[in-house]
mmCIF file of C-alpha atoms and ligand atoms in Angstrom:
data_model
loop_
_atom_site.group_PDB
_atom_site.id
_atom_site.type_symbol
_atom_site.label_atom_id
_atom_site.label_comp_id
_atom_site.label_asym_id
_atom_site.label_seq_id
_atom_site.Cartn_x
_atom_site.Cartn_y
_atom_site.Cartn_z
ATOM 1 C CA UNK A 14 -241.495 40.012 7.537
ATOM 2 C CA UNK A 15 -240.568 43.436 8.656
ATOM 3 C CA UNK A 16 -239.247 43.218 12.706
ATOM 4 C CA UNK A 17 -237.544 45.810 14.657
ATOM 5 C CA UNK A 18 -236.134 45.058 18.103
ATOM 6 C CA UNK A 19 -236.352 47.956 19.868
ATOM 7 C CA UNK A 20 -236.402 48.357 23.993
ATOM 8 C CA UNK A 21 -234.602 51.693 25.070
ATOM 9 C CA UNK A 22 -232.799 50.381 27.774
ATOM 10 C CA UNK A 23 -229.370 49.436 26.531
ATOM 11 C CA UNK A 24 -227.765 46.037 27.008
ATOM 12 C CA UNK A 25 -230.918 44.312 27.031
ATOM 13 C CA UNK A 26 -230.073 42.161 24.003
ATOM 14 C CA UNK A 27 -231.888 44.022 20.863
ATOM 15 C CA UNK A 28 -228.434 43.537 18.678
ATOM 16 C CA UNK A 29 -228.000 40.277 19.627
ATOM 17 C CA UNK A 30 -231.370 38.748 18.933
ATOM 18 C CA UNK A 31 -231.412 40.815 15.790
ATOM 19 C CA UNK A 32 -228.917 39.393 14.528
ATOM 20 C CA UNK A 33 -229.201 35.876 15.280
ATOM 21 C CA UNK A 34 -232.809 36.126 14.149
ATOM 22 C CA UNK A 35 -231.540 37.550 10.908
ATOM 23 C CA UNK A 36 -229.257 34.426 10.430
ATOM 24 C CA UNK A 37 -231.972 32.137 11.379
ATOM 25 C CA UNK A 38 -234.182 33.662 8.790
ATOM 26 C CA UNK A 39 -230.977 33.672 6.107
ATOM 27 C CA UNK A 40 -230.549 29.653 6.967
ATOM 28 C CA UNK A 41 -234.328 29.047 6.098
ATOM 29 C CA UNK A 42 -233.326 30.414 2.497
ATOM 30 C CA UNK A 43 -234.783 33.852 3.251
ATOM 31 C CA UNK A 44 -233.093 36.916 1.595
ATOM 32 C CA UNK A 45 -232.655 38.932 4.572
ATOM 33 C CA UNK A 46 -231.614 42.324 5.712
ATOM 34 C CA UNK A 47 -230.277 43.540 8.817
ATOM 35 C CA UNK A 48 -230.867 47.658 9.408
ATOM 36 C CA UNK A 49 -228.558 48.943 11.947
ATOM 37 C CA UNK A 50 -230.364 52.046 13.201
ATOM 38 C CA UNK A 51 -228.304 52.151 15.901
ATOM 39 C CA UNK A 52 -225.993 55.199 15.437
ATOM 40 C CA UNK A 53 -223.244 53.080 17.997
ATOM 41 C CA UNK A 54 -223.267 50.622 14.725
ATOM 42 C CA UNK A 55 -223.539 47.434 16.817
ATOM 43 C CA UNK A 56 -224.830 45.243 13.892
ATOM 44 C CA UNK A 57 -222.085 46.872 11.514
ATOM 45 C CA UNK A 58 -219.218 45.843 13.722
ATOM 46 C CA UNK A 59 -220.710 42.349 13.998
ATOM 47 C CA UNK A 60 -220.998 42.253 9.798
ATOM 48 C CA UNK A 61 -217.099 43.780 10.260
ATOM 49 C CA UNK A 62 -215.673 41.498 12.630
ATOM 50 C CA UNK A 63 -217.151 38.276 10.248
ATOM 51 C CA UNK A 64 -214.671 36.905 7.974
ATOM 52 C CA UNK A 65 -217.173 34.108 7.004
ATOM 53 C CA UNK A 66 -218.949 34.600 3.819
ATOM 54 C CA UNK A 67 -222.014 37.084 4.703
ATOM 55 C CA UNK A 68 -225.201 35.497 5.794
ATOM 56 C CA UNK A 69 -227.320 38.159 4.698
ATOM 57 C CA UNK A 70 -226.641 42.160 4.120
ATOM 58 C CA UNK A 71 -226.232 44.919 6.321
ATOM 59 C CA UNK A 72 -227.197 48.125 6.301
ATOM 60 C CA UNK A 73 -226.660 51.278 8.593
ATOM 61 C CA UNK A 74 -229.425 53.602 8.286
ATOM 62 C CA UNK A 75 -229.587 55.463 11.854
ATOM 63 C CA UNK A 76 -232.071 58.355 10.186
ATOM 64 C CA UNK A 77 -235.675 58.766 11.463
ATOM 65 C CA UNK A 78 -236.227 57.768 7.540
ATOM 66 C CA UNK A 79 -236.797 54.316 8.077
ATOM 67 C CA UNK A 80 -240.504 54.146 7.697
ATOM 68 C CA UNK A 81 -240.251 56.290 4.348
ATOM 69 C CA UNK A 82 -237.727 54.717 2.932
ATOM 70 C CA UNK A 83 -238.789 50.729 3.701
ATOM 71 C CA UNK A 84 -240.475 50.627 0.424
ATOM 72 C CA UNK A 85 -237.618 50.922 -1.570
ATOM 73 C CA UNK A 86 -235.107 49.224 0.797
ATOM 74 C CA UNK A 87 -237.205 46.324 1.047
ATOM 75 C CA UNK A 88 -237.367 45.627 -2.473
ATOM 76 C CA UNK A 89 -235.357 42.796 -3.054
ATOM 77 C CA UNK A 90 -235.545 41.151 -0.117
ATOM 78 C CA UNK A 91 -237.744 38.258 1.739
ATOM 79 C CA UNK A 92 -237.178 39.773 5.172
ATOM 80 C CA UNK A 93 -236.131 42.997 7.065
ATOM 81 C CA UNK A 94 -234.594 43.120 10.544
ATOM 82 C CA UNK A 95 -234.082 46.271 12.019
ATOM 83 C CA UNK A 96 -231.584 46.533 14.755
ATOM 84 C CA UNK A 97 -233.109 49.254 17.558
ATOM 85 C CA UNK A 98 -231.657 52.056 18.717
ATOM 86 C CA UNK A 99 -231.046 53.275 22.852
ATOM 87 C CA UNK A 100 -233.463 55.628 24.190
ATOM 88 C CA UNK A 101 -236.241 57.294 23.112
ATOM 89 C CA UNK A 102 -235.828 58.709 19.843
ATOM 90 C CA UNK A 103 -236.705 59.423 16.314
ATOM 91 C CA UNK A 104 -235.218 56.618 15.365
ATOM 92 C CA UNK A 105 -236.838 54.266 17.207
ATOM 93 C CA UNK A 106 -240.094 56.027 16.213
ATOM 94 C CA UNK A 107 -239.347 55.552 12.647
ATOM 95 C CA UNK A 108 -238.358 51.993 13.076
ATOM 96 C CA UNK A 109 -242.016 51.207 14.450
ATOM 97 C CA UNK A 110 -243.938 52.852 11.700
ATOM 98 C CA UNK A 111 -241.691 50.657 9.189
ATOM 99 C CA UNK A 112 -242.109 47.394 10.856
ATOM 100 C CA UNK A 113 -245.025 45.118 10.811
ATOM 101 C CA UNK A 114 -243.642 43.235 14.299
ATOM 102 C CA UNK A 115 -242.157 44.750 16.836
ATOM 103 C CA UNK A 116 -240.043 42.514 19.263
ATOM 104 C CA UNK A 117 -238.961 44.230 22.708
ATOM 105 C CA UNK A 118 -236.498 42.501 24.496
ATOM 106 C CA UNK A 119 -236.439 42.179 28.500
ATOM 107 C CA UNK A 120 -234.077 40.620 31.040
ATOM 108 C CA UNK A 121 -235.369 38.872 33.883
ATOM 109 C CA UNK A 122 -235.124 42.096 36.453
ATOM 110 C CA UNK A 123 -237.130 44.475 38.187
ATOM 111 C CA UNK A 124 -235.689 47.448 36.690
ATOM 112 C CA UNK A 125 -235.849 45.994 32.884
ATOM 113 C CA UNK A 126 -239.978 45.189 33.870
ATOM 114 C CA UNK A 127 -240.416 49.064 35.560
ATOM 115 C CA UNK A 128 -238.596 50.238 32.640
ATOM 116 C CA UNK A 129 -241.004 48.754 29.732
ATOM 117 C CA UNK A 130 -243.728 50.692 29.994
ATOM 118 C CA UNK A 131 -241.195 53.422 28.613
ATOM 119 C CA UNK A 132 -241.356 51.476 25.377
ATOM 120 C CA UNK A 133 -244.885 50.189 25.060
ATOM 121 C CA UNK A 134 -246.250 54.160 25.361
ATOM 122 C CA UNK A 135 -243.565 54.620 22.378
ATOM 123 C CA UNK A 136 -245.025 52.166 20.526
ATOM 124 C CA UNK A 137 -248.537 53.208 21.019
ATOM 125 C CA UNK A 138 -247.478 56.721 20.632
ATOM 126 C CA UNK A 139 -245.593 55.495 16.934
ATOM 127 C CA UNK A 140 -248.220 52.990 16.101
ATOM 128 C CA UNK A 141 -251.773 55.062 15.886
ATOM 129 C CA UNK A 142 -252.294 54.775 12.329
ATOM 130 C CA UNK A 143 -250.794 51.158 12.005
ATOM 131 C CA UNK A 144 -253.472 49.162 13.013
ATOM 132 C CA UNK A 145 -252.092 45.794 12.386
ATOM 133 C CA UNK A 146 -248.826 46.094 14.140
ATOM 134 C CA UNK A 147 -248.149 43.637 16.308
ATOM 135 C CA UNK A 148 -245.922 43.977 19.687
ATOM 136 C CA UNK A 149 -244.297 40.994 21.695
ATOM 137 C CA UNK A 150 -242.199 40.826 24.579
ATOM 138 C CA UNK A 151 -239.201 38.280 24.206
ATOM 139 C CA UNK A 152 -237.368 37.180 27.788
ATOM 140 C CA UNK A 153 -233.629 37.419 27.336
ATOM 141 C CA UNK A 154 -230.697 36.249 29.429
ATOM 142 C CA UNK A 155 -232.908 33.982 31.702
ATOM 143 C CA UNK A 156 -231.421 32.465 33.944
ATOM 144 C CA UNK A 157 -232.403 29.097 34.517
ATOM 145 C CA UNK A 158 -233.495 27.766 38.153
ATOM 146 C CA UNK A 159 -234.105 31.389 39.750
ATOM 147 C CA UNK A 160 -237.376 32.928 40.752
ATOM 148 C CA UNK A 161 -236.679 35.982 39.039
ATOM 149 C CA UNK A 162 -236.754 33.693 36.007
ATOM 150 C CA UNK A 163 -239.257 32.529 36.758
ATOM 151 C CA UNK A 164 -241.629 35.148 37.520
ATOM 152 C CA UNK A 165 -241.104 37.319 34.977
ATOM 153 C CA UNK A 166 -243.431 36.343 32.758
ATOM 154 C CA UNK A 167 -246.297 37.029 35.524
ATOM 155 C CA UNK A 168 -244.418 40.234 36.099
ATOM 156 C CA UNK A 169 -244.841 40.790 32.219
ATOM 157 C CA UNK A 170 -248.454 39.966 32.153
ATOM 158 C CA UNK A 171 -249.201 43.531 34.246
ATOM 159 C CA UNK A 172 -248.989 45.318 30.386
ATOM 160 C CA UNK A 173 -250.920 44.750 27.572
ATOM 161 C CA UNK A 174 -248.501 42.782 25.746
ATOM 162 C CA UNK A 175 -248.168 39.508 24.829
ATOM 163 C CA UNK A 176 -244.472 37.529 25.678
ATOM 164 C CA UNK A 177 -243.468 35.279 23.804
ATOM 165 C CA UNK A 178 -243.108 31.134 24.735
ATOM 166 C CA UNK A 179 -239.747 31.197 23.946
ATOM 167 C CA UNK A 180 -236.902 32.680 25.821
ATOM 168 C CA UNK A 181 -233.428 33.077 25.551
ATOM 169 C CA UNK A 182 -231.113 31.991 28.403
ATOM 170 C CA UNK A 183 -227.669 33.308 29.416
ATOM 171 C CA UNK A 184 -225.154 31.798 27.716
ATOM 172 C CA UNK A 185 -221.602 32.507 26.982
ATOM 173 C CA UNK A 186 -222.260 31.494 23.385
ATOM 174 C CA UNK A 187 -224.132 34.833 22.614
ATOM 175 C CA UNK A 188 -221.750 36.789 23.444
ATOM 176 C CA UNK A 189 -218.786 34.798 21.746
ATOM 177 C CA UNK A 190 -220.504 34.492 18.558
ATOM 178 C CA UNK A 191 -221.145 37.903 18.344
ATOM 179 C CA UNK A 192 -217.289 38.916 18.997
ATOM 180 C CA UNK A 193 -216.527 36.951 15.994
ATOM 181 C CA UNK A 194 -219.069 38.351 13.764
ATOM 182 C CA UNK A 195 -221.083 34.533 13.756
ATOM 183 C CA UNK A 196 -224.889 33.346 14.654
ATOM 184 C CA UNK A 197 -225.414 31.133 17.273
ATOM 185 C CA UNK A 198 -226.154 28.916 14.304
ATOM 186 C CA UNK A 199 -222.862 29.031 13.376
ATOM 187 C CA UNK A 200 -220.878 29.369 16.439
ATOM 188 C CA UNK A 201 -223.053 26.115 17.696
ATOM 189 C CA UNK A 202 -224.948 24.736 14.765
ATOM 190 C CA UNK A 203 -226.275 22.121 17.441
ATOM 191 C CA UNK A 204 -226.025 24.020 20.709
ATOM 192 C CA UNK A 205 -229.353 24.914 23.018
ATOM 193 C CA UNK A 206 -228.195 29.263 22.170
ATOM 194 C CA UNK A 207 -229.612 27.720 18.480
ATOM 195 C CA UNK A 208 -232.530 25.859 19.706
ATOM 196 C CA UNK A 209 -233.328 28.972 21.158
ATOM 197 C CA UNK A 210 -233.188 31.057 17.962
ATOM 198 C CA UNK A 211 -235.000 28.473 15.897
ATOM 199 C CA UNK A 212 -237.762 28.093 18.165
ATOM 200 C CA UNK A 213 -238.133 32.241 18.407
ATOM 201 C CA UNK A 214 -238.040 32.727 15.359
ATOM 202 C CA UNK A 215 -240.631 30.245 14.278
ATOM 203 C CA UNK A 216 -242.942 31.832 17.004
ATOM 204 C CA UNK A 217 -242.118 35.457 15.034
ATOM 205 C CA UNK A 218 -242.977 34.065 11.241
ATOM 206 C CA UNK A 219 -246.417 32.434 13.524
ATOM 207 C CA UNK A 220 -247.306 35.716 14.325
ATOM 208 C CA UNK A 221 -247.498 37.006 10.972
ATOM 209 C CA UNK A 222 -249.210 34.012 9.352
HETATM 210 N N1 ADP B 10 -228.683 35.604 26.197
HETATM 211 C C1 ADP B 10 -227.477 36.165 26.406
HETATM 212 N N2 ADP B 10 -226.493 35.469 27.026
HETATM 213 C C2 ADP B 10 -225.284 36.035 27.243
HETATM 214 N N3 ADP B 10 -224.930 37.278 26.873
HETATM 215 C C3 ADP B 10 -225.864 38.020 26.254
HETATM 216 C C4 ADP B 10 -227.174 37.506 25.976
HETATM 217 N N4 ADP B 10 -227.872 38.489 25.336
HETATM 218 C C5 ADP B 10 -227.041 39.540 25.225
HETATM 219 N N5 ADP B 10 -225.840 39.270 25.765
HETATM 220 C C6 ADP B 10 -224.679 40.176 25.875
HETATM 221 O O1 ADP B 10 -225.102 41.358 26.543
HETATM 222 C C7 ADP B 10 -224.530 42.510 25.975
HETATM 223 C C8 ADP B 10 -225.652 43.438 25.504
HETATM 224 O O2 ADP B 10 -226.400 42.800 24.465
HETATM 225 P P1 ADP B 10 -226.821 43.589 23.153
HETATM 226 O O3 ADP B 10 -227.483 42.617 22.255
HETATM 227 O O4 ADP B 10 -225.648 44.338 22.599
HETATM 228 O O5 ADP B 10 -227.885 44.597 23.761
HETATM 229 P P2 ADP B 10 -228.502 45.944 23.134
HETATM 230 O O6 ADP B 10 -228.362 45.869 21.656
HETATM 231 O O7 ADP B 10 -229.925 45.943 23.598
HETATM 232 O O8 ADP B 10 -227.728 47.084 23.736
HETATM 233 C C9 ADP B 10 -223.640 42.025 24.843
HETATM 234 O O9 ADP B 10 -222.325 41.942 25.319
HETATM 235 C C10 ADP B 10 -224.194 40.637 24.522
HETATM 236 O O10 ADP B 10 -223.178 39.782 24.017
HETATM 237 MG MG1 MG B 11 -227.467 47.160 20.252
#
């Protein structure tokens, strides 16, 4: 599959779920690579900061070339994540018109559910002549036992876009892993931060059955 995570808003969690979807995919036996278009290089200082074997390969590539060059880049391999970029852009723009999914990460607030509809007109703006791409929201950084947590999805339901059943919660784990350039999968092989993963990223390959 060919998935970008992509939300505007910075912070929201597109490296992180990138990533740890990439490594999910890699464990399944996938050949897998990770596009940073990020020009901050988030997902290269993750690759950087590993001193386990690589997973899969990275890639920086934070040109508005993505969609011509996915073709070519692809070759080789079973599966492309592309790490989003901040704020609207022609990067983020060329990242849709590569990718067959896109995945747009929110957090459980009012300001992250105002601030979507910024990235659902990009993606209908980007998206005219790809009639089969397919958008999903994915909930990060819930936190469990709130009502914000739980209303978000109902908040969510106001756009035309589907979110997915599973969620990630806040956990320290995410943010540890990434520091030391692991998954989740790694970092906590049996851990609920995997769980999480696994069961997103089965819902992703669903969507493209
Ligand atoms: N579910 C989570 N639990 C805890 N920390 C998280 C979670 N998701 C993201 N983070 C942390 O939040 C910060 C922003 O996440 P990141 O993935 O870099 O967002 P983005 O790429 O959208 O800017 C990072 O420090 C990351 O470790
Ligand atoms: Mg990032």
């Amino acid at each position: 599959m060919i998935v970008a995570f992509l939300n505007q808003k910075g912070g929201v969690g597109k490296t992180t779920l990138a990533v740890n979807t990439a490594a999910s995919l890699a464990h399944r036996g996938g050949r897998v690579l990770l596009l940073d278009a990020d020009p901050q290089g988030s997902a290269l200082d993750w690759a950087a900061a590993r001193t386990a074997d690589p997973l899969f390969t990275v890639v920086g590539l934070p040109r508005p070339t993505i969609h011509k060059e996915i073709g070519e880049l692809s070759r080789g391999y079973d599966h492309v994540v592309i790490d989003g970029p901040p704020r609207v852009s022609d990067l983020a723009r060329s990242a849709i018109m590569a990718s067959q999914l896109v995945v747009i990460p929110v957090q459980p607030s009012p300001y992250d559910i105002w601030a979507a509809h910024e990235v659902i007109a990009l993606v209908d703006e980007a998206s005219v002549f790809k009639e089969d791409l397919k958008t999903v929201f994915a909930v990060n950084r819930k936190i469990t036992n709130t009502a914000i947590g739980r209303d978000v999805r109902e908040a969510l339901g106001g756009y035309p876009v589907p979110v997915l059943d599973a969620s990630l919660t806040q956990r320290v784990i995410f943010a540890e892993a990434v520091a030391q350039g692991l998954s989740v999968l790694e970092a906590e092989p049996n851990g609920q931060a995997s769980a999480e993963i696994e069961a997103m990223t089965n819902e992703l390959l669903e969507m493209l059955q």
